């Protein structure tokens, strides 16, 4: 047996041991959960799975994904997590098989008759516990899907698994609390009241004036504007430069845009654990666009928000709007000459991180590169890049879960750290609030000599008036 | 003519072939007609219809993804599928009058040895073992059994090609000539019939499903 295989073997045996030990304890400290269902989890799980299987959105996907895996582990070779941990629970196909086992046992004739022979397994409490952990270790980055010979996307199965668990209230507290705040509370995931939000916009305007001498406006509630701009609300706390760069670019390009002040958070945690939340949040966003009678929606530097709006509008949306990401918009403005950038002002080496949801999810690979190249003097690619780029390690919403910090720093983000180190870049640009937060934490934790920025941050200096 | 010869040699071939085609058609019909409102695209999407066909063809002919990720597994699966193709080639040319003996022998050797090899790869690699249910091994064993009986038949049975051709032509023209005598040949037939009935209900239908996962899901741009 080759050396690595042996290592994996021992590791797996240890894992098995740990799992049995855990079984006896049955406490579940992977992340905090609010009001989990403690009893009758099994029938609810099975019933919810039945509903999902009949759901028109998923029927074709699931029929294909659940029935045709060739168990070849090509996905595992591509998974940034499995490549670091070599733990059984991080094998994409092993994780998906957790769902397949239930599907076969309770929803297929073959599985009912032949049981374990065909991979069907009766659902036990421990299986649900194992899923609670495993589905949140996967960062839903879809790197594995690119290399699946059968075209299976294990990230979607992760999402479905999480959605089923979500119906049992088994989701990280940070998701449920933030989503409740966005839907029923103050109206956004960071709990920023409207007055404070207005003040922040004023503050950003002043900041731009101080820094560049230019008067740039953040237009508000302008009815009939062409674009409603909406960013993840956390940017207003953590990513001032990105927002300033964006506003400067939009104004310089002569855009007719506005920010809605009744709903101003693009974050939609529903993508990570619940269809109900996905739909409700998306409809709040669409309602705001409808109120302002804008023509299009322009989403800021955020991958998951853009993907959710673009992909789920057809199935959940009360209204329909064309959705664009600000990368596409700015790149276009650079290309057609409405924006002039001076690369000389950014002399340091800059690299670009493809957020999973913008890249693999939406195919926005070249637009951000065009902007970065136009705004900086020395651009280097991360290796690998584009559809083979590694997840930052905080995908699937895990970056918002503090309990997962150690996991993100040491395991999920490990490949990313290697990749950044070998790029030799001084700056890493990532147009996604989730990625930025995770990357900043990685840089600090691993003391990397790199600064994390957004793509529009680079425009503050390089924009030529 | 005995009962086994009649059932396995003259009745079951039709039942098996009928079920085989029918079940595959049902599956394809279902996949082709399920409305799929959620877009779940995965980029890059090959640009244009011809690029997409080229991509699929490349994947189907070369097993590109597995080649890239596990060379050992690739070697076994690829040669194994070549073996199946060789036997199919032999069959088609055989009933049309040729006898590509070498293709048949090579094909049989590959569908016997490669599954054996794949079985060991799967058992030795802990990652593969962790994702395999017993059915994975069972699928390989069916082929080993078919291949082994084929080898035995060719080595010890020395069947008369003309008689075998006559038998197949009889089947194809719906005038079955029951094949008496050769137990090994019946054994191969029985295994193949079982396989034909079983195949559309197994994950081996991936040869068809692939088209749908790519075309209807991953390449559905928004
Ligand atoms: S790459 Fe695809 S077919 Fe292979 S094990 Fe993973 S999901 Fe299954
Ligand atoms: S989606 Fe990403 S994290 Fe999840 S299994 Fe695939 S490669 Fe691994």
Coordinates of N, CA and C and ligand atoms in Angstrom, one line a residue, chain A residues 68-76 92-93 96 100 144 147-154, chain B residues 66 131, ligand 1:
Chain A
X68 N -26.8 8.9 -9.9 CA -25.8 8.5 -10.9 C -24.3 8.7 -10.5
X69 N -24.0 8.9 -9.2 CA -22.6 9.1 -8.8 C -21.9 7.8 -9.1
X70 N -20.7 7.9 -9.7 CA -19.9 6.8 -10.0 C -18.9 6.4 -8.9
X71 N -19.0 7.1 -7.8 CA -18.1 6.9 -6.7 C -16.6 6.9 -7.1
X72 N -16.2 7.9 -7.9 CA -14.8 7.9 -8.4 C -13.9 8.8 -7.6
X73 N -14.5 9.6 -6.7 CA -13.7 10.6 -5.9 C -12.9 11.6 -6.6
X74 N -13.3 11.9 -7.9 CA -12.7 13.0 -8.5 C -13.0 14.3 -7.8
X75 N -14.2 14.3 -7.2 CA -14.6 15.5 -6.4 C -13.6 15.7 -5.2
X76 N -13.2 14.6 -4.6 CA -12.4 14.7 -3.4 C -11.0 15.3 -3.8
X92 N -16.5 14.6 -0.5 CA -17.8 15.1 -1.0 C -18.8 14.0 -1.2
X93 N -18.4 12.9 -1.8 CA -19.3 11.8 -2.2 C -19.8 11.1 -0.9
X96 N -22.5 13.4 0.5 CA -23.7 13.3 -0.3 C -24.4 12.0 -0.1
X100 N -28.1 10.3 0.1 CA -28.5 9.2 -0.7 C -29.0 8.0 0.1
X144 N -15.5 21.1 -6.7 CA -15.6 19.7 -7.0 C -16.5 19.4 -8.2
X147 N -15.1 19.1 -11.8 CA -14.3 17.9 -12.2 C -15.2 16.7 -12.1
X148 N -16.5 16.8 -11.9 CA -17.2 15.5 -11.7 C -17.6 15.0 -13.1
X149 N -17.2 13.8 -13.4 CA -17.4 13.2 -14.7 C -18.9 13.1 -15.0
X150 N -19.7 13.0 -13.9 CA -21.2 12.8 -14.1 C -21.9 14.1 -14.1
X151 N -21.2 15.2 -13.9 CA -21.8 16.5 -13.8 C -22.6 16.7 -12.5
X152 N -22.2 16.0 -11.4 CA -22.9 16.1 -10.2 C -22.3 17.3 -9.4
X153 N -23.2 18.1 -8.7 CA -22.7 19.2 -7.9 C -23.0 18.9 -6.4
X154 N -21.9 18.4 -5.8 CA -22.1 18.1 -4.4 C -22.5 19.3 -3.5
Chain B
X66 N -11.7 11.9 -14.7 CA -11.0 10.8 -13.9 C -9.5 10.7 -14.2
X131 N -16.6 5.6 0.0 CA -17.8 6.1 -0.8 C -18.4 5.0 -1.5
Ligands
LIG1 S1 -16.7 13.2 -8.9 FE1 -18.9 12.9 -9.3 S2 -19.2 10.8 -9.8 FE2 -17.2 10.9 -8.9 S3 -17.6 10.5 -6.7 FE3 -17.7 12.7 -7.0 S4 -19.8 13.2 -7.3 FE4 -19.6 11.0 -7.6

